[in-house]
Amino acid sequence: MEAKAHIKYARISPRKVKIVCDLIRGKDTKTAKAILAQTPKAASELMLKLLGSAVANAENNFEMDPDSLYVSETYANPGPILKRISPQARGRSFRINKRSSHITIVVAEKE
C-alpha cells in the first residue's frame, strides 16, 4: 500500500527540484524530514511540506503506521512555462522562460 501527495504548478524549475528529490529517495520519512530541514535549497521547503502531507495521507486515509513509512518514489515533472520578454540593446529582445513543475512524493510501508 502506498500514499501520494502532489504539488501542481510550483513556481520553481524542475531541474532544481530533482536535486532535492535525489537526496530523499529511498530514505525513511524521519531521515528524509531531517535532510530536508537542513538542506539550503529553495525546493527543500516545498518538499518538506509535501512530505508531511504524504505522511498524513498515509496515516489518515490508509491507516498506515507513520513510523514504518519510507519515501518509495519522488519525482518532478515540468509544468507550463511562462514566457517573458526582456528588452535588450538596439531594439532586440531576449526571451526569459519562467519554469514551473509538478512535484510528487509517494510513501510506502516497509515490509
Backbone as CSV, one residue per row, in Angstrom:
resi,resn,N_x,N_y,N_z,CA_x,CA_y,CA_z,C_x,C_y,C_z
1,MET,0.858,-1.185,0.000,0.000,0.000,0.000,0.893,1.233,0.000
2,GLU,0.479,2.221,-0.740,1.249,3.467,-0.793,0.315,4.660,-0.802
3,ALA,0.842,5.788,-0.359,0.081,7.037,-0.315,0.877,8.100,-1.066
4,LYS,0.161,9.020,-1.724,0.801,10.041,-2.554,0.418,11.434,-2.086
5,ALA,1.260,12.389,-2.493,0.925,13.803,-2.335,1.528,14.537,-3.529
6,HIS,0.818,15.544,-4.039,1.241,16.285,-5.226,1.281,17.779,-4.945
7,ILE,2.185,18.452,-5.625,2.124,19.912,-5.759,2.084,20.176,-7.253
8,LYS,1.098,20.899,-7.679,0.990,21.240,-9.107,1.317,22.719,-9.291
9,TYR,1.933,23.021,-10.398,2.250,24.401,-10.822,3.136,25.138,-9.816
10,ALA,4.071,24.437,-9.206,5.014,25.092,-8.286,5.959,25.959,-9.109
11,ARG,6.166,27.195,-8.699,6.974,28.140,-9.482,8.462,27.974,-9.187
12,ILE,8.978,26.795,-9.479,10.400,26.511,-9.348,10.748,25.531,-10.467
13,SER,11.939,25.665,-10.990,12.362,24.834,-12.106,12.469,23.369,-11.690
14,PRO,12.019,22.430,-12.542,12.118,21.016,-12.191,13.570,20.558,-12.011
15,ARG,14.478,21.206,-12.694,15.899,20.864,-12.570,16.395,21.088,-11.142
16,LYS,15.909,22.155,-10.503,16.301,22.453,-9.125,15.642,21.486,-8.141
17,VAL,14.423,21.071,-8.453,13.695,20.175,-7.555,14.280,18.769,-7.612
18,LYS,14.728,18.329,-8.787,15.237,16.966,-8.938,16.477,16.721,-8.083
19,ILE,17.269,17.757,-7.839,18.446,17.626,-6.969,18.007,17.237,-5.559
20,VAL,16.953,17.873,-5.065,16.447,17.582,-3.722,15.733,16.233,-3.700
21,CYS,15.054,15.873,-4.785,14.381,14.571,-4.866,15.378,13.428,-4.713
22,ASP,16.536,13.572,-5.342,17.552,12.523,-5.279,18.091,12.338,-3.863
23,LEU,18.051,13.394,-3.046,18.562,13.296,-1.680,17.702,12.405,-0.784
24,ILE,16.374,12.404,-0.998,15.485,11.710,-0.065,14.901,10.414,-0.603
25,ARG,15.107,10.106,-1.854,14.520,8.901,-2.440,15.081,7.652,-1.758
26,GLY,14.172,6.792,-1.263,14.576,5.552,-0.615,14.821,5.660,0.883
27,LYS,14.796,6.846,1.435,15.053,7.048,2.866,13.739,6.895,3.652
28,ASP,13.865,6.579,4.949,12.653,6.574,5.765,12.231,8.024,6.023
29,THR,10.984,8.217,6.425,10.419,9.572,6.445,11.069,10.469,7.497
30,LYS,11.474,9.907,8.633,12.114,10.742,9.658,13.468,11.255,9.166
31,THR,14.238,10.373,8.519,15.531,10.784,7.968,15.333,11.795,6.855
32,ALA,14.330,11.571,6.006,14.048,12.484,4.900,13.662,13.870,5.412
33,LYS,12.865,13.929,6.476,12.486,15.226,7.052,13.703,15.951,7.608
34,ALA,14.600,15.201,8.250,15.817,15.811,8.796,16.711,16.337,7.683
35,ILE,16.827,15.582,6.606,17.642,16.017,5.456,17.060,17.289,4.840
36,LEU,15.740,17.296,4.637,15.094,18.460,4.022,15.177,19.695,4.911
37,ALA,15.104,19.500,6.219,15.164,20.640,7.130,16.547,21.292,7.123
38,GLN,17.595,20.520,6.820,18.956,21.033,6.859,19.530,21.367,5.484
39,THR,18.771,21.153,4.424,19.267,21.403,3.072,19.012,22.854,2.677
40,PRO,20.043,23.597,2.285,19.859,25.012,1.929,19.455,25.213,0.465
41,LYS,18.375,24.576,0.049,17.868,24.727,-1.312,16.448,25.276,-1.240
42,ALA,16.053,26.005,-2.274,14.713,26.597,-2.294,13.635,25.512,-2.349
43,ALA,13.936,24.403,-3.014,12.943,23.339,-3.166,12.724,22.553,-1.889
44,SER,13.647,22.629,-0.944,13.537,21.797,0.256,12.337,22.195,1.123
45,GLU,11.976,23.476,1.143,10.799,23.904,1.900,9.524,23.310,1.322
46,LEU,9.400,23.358,-0.001,8.231,22.774,-0.655,8.169,21.272,-0.421
47,MET,9.309,20.610,-0.539,9.360,19.162,-0.402,9.059,18.732,1.038
48,LEU,9.497,19.529,2.021,9.232,19.211,3.424,7.726,19.267,3.712
49,LYS,7.079,20.281,3.190,5.635,20.416,3.357,4.896,19.276,2.654
50,LEU,5.380,18.934,1.468,4.759,17.863,0.683,4.956,16.508,1.350
51,LEU,6.121,16.274,1.925,6.378,15.010,2.625,5.465,14.873,3.833
52,GLY,5.265,15.961,4.563,4.328,15.935,5.688,2.915,15.600,5.244
53,SER,2.525,16.114,4.086,1.208,15.832,3.542,1.070,14.368,3.139
54,ALA,2.115,13.808,2.537,2.083,12.404,2.124,1.994,11.476,3.337
55,VAL,2.725,11.804,4.398,2.675,11.003,5.628,1.288,11.100,6.257
56,ALA,0.708,12.296,6.270,-0.639,12.474,6.819,-1.679,11.716,5.996
57,ASN,-1.525,11.723,4.671,-2.438,10.957,3.815,-2.343,9.465,4.135
58,ALA,-1.124,8.972,4.322,-0.937,7.555,4.624,-1.562,7.187,5.963
59,GLU,-1.391,8.068,6.932,-1.891,7.790,8.276,-3.416,7.874,8.341
60,ASN,-3.996,8.915,7.744,-5.439,9.144,7.882,-6.279,8.382,6.865
61,ASN,-5.821,8.305,5.635,-6.642,7.694,4.589,-6.434,6.185,4.482
62,PHE,-5.218,5.713,4.750,-4.912,4.298,4.551,-4.552,3.579,5.850
63,GLU,-4.604,4.289,6.989,-4.344,3.735,8.310,-3.011,2.996,8.385
64,MET,-1.969,3.610,7.825,-0.617,3.057,7.906,0.075,3.588,9.152
65,ASP,1.078,2.854,9.616,1.863,3.289,10.764,2.882,4.328,10.298
66,PRO,2.848,5.559,10.823,3.768,6.599,10.330,5.237,6.317,10.638
67,ASP,5.510,5.439,11.625,6.898,5.134,11.962,7.536,4.152,10.983
68,SER,6.724,3.420,10.222,7.278,2.418,9.303,7.207,2.866,7.843
69,LEU,7.077,4.168,7.607,6.982,4.667,6.233,8.351,5.063,5.690
70,TYR,8.510,4.925,4.380,9.703,5.411,3.692,9.301,6.034,2.362
71,VAL,10.173,6.837,1.800,9.899,7.525,0.529,10.212,6.547,-0.596
72,SER,9.176,5.963,-1.194,9.402,4.973,-2.244,9.653,5.630,-3.597
73,GLU,8.957,6.721,-3.877,9.150,7.445,-5.142,9.076,8.939,-4.873
74,THR,9.844,9.681,-5.626,9.708,11.139,-5.650,10.226,11.627,-6.989
75,TYR,9.447,12.476,-7.622,9.855,12.989,-8.929,9.239,14.355,-9.182
76,ALA,9.861,15.072,-10.123,9.386,16.401,-10.513,9.276,16.437,-12.029
77,ASN,8.092,16.705,-12.512,7.852,16.825,-13.947,7.680,18.289,-14.316
78,PRO,8.053,18.660,-15.545,7.884,20.066,-15.936,6.414,20.444,-16.092
79,GLY,6.105,21.646,-15.659,4.772,22.201,-15.826,4.803,23.231,-16.955
80,PRO,3.787,24.057,-17.057,3.774,25.083,-18.094,4.860,26.135,-17.881
81,ILE,5.332,26.694,-18.974,6.395,27.700,-18.930,5.786,29.061,-19.239
82,LEU,6.031,30.039,-18.346,5.622,31.413,-18.610,6.718,32.076,-19.424
83,LYS,6.384,32.563,-20.595,7.392,33.154,-21.464,7.327,34.670,-21.354
84,ARG,8.426,35.265,-20.974,8.517,36.706,-20.789,9.603,37.266,-21.692
85,ILE,9.536,38.560,-21.970,10.475,39.230,-22.866,11.290,40.237,-22.063
86,SER,12.597,40.242,-22.293,13.481,41.222,-21.681,14.031,42.127,-22.769
87,PRO,13.772,43.434,-22.728,14.301,44.325,-23.754,15.828,44.408,-23.687
88,GLN,16.445,44.408,-24.865,17.900,44.464,-24.958,18.312,45.643,-25.835
89,ALA,19.584,45.807,-25.993,20.110,46.929,-26.765,19.725,46.825,-28.239
90,ARG,19.658,47.974,-28.897,19.428,48.089,-30.342,18.104,47.471,-30.770
91,GLY,17.082,47.601,-29.920,15.738,47.182,-30.297,15.494,45.689,-30.243
92,ARG,16.415,44.949,-29.731,16.237,43.496,-29.649,15.507,43.125,-28.365
93,SER,15.108,41.846,-28.320,14.511,41.339,-27.082,14.942,39.888,-26.897
94,PHE,15.179,39.514,-25.657,15.538,38.151,-25.331,14.411,37.537,-24.519
95,ARG,14.210,36.237,-24.715,13.147,35.537,-24.009,13.644,35.061,-22.651
96,ILE,12.796,35.207,-21.640,13.043,34.652,-20.314,11.973,33.605,-20.068
97,ASN,12.398,32.358,-19.811,11.468,31.276,-19.521,11.341,31.110,-18.015
98,LYS,10.139,31.331,-17.504,9.882,31.133,-16.082,9.209,29.767,-15.948
99,ARG,9.981,28.799,-15.486,9.531,27.410,-15.483,8.740,27.073,-14.224
100,SER,7.855,26.103,-14.361,7.104,25.585,-13.218,7.226,24.067,-13.221
101,SER,6.819,23.448,-12.115,6.956,21.999,-12.033,5.799,21.386,-11.255
102,HIS,5.574,20.109,-11.520,4.617,19.293,-10.785,5.445,18.292,-9.973
103,ILE,5.333,18.345,-8.646,6.158,17.522,-7.768,5.275,16.457,-7.113
104,THR,5.783,15.219,-7.041,5.048,14.114,-6.438,5.947,13.364,-5.466
105,ILE,5.393,13.029,-4.301,6.083,12.162,-3.343,5.140,10.995,-3.029
106,VAL,5.703,9.774,-3.086,4.967,8.566,-2.758,5.644,7.908,-1.568
107,VAL,4.878,7.619,-0.528,5.418,6.913,0.634,4.752,5.535,0.728
108,ALA,5.528,4.562,1.211,5.015,3.198,1.368,5.521,2.630,2.689
109,GLU,4.861,1.566,3.134,5.270,0.905,4.387,6.384,-0.088,4.109
110,LYS,7.320,-0.188,5.055,8.363,-1.211,4.981,7.742,-2.561,5.298
111,GLU,8.239,-3.557,4.628,7.664,-4.902,4.848,8.462,-5.701,5.830
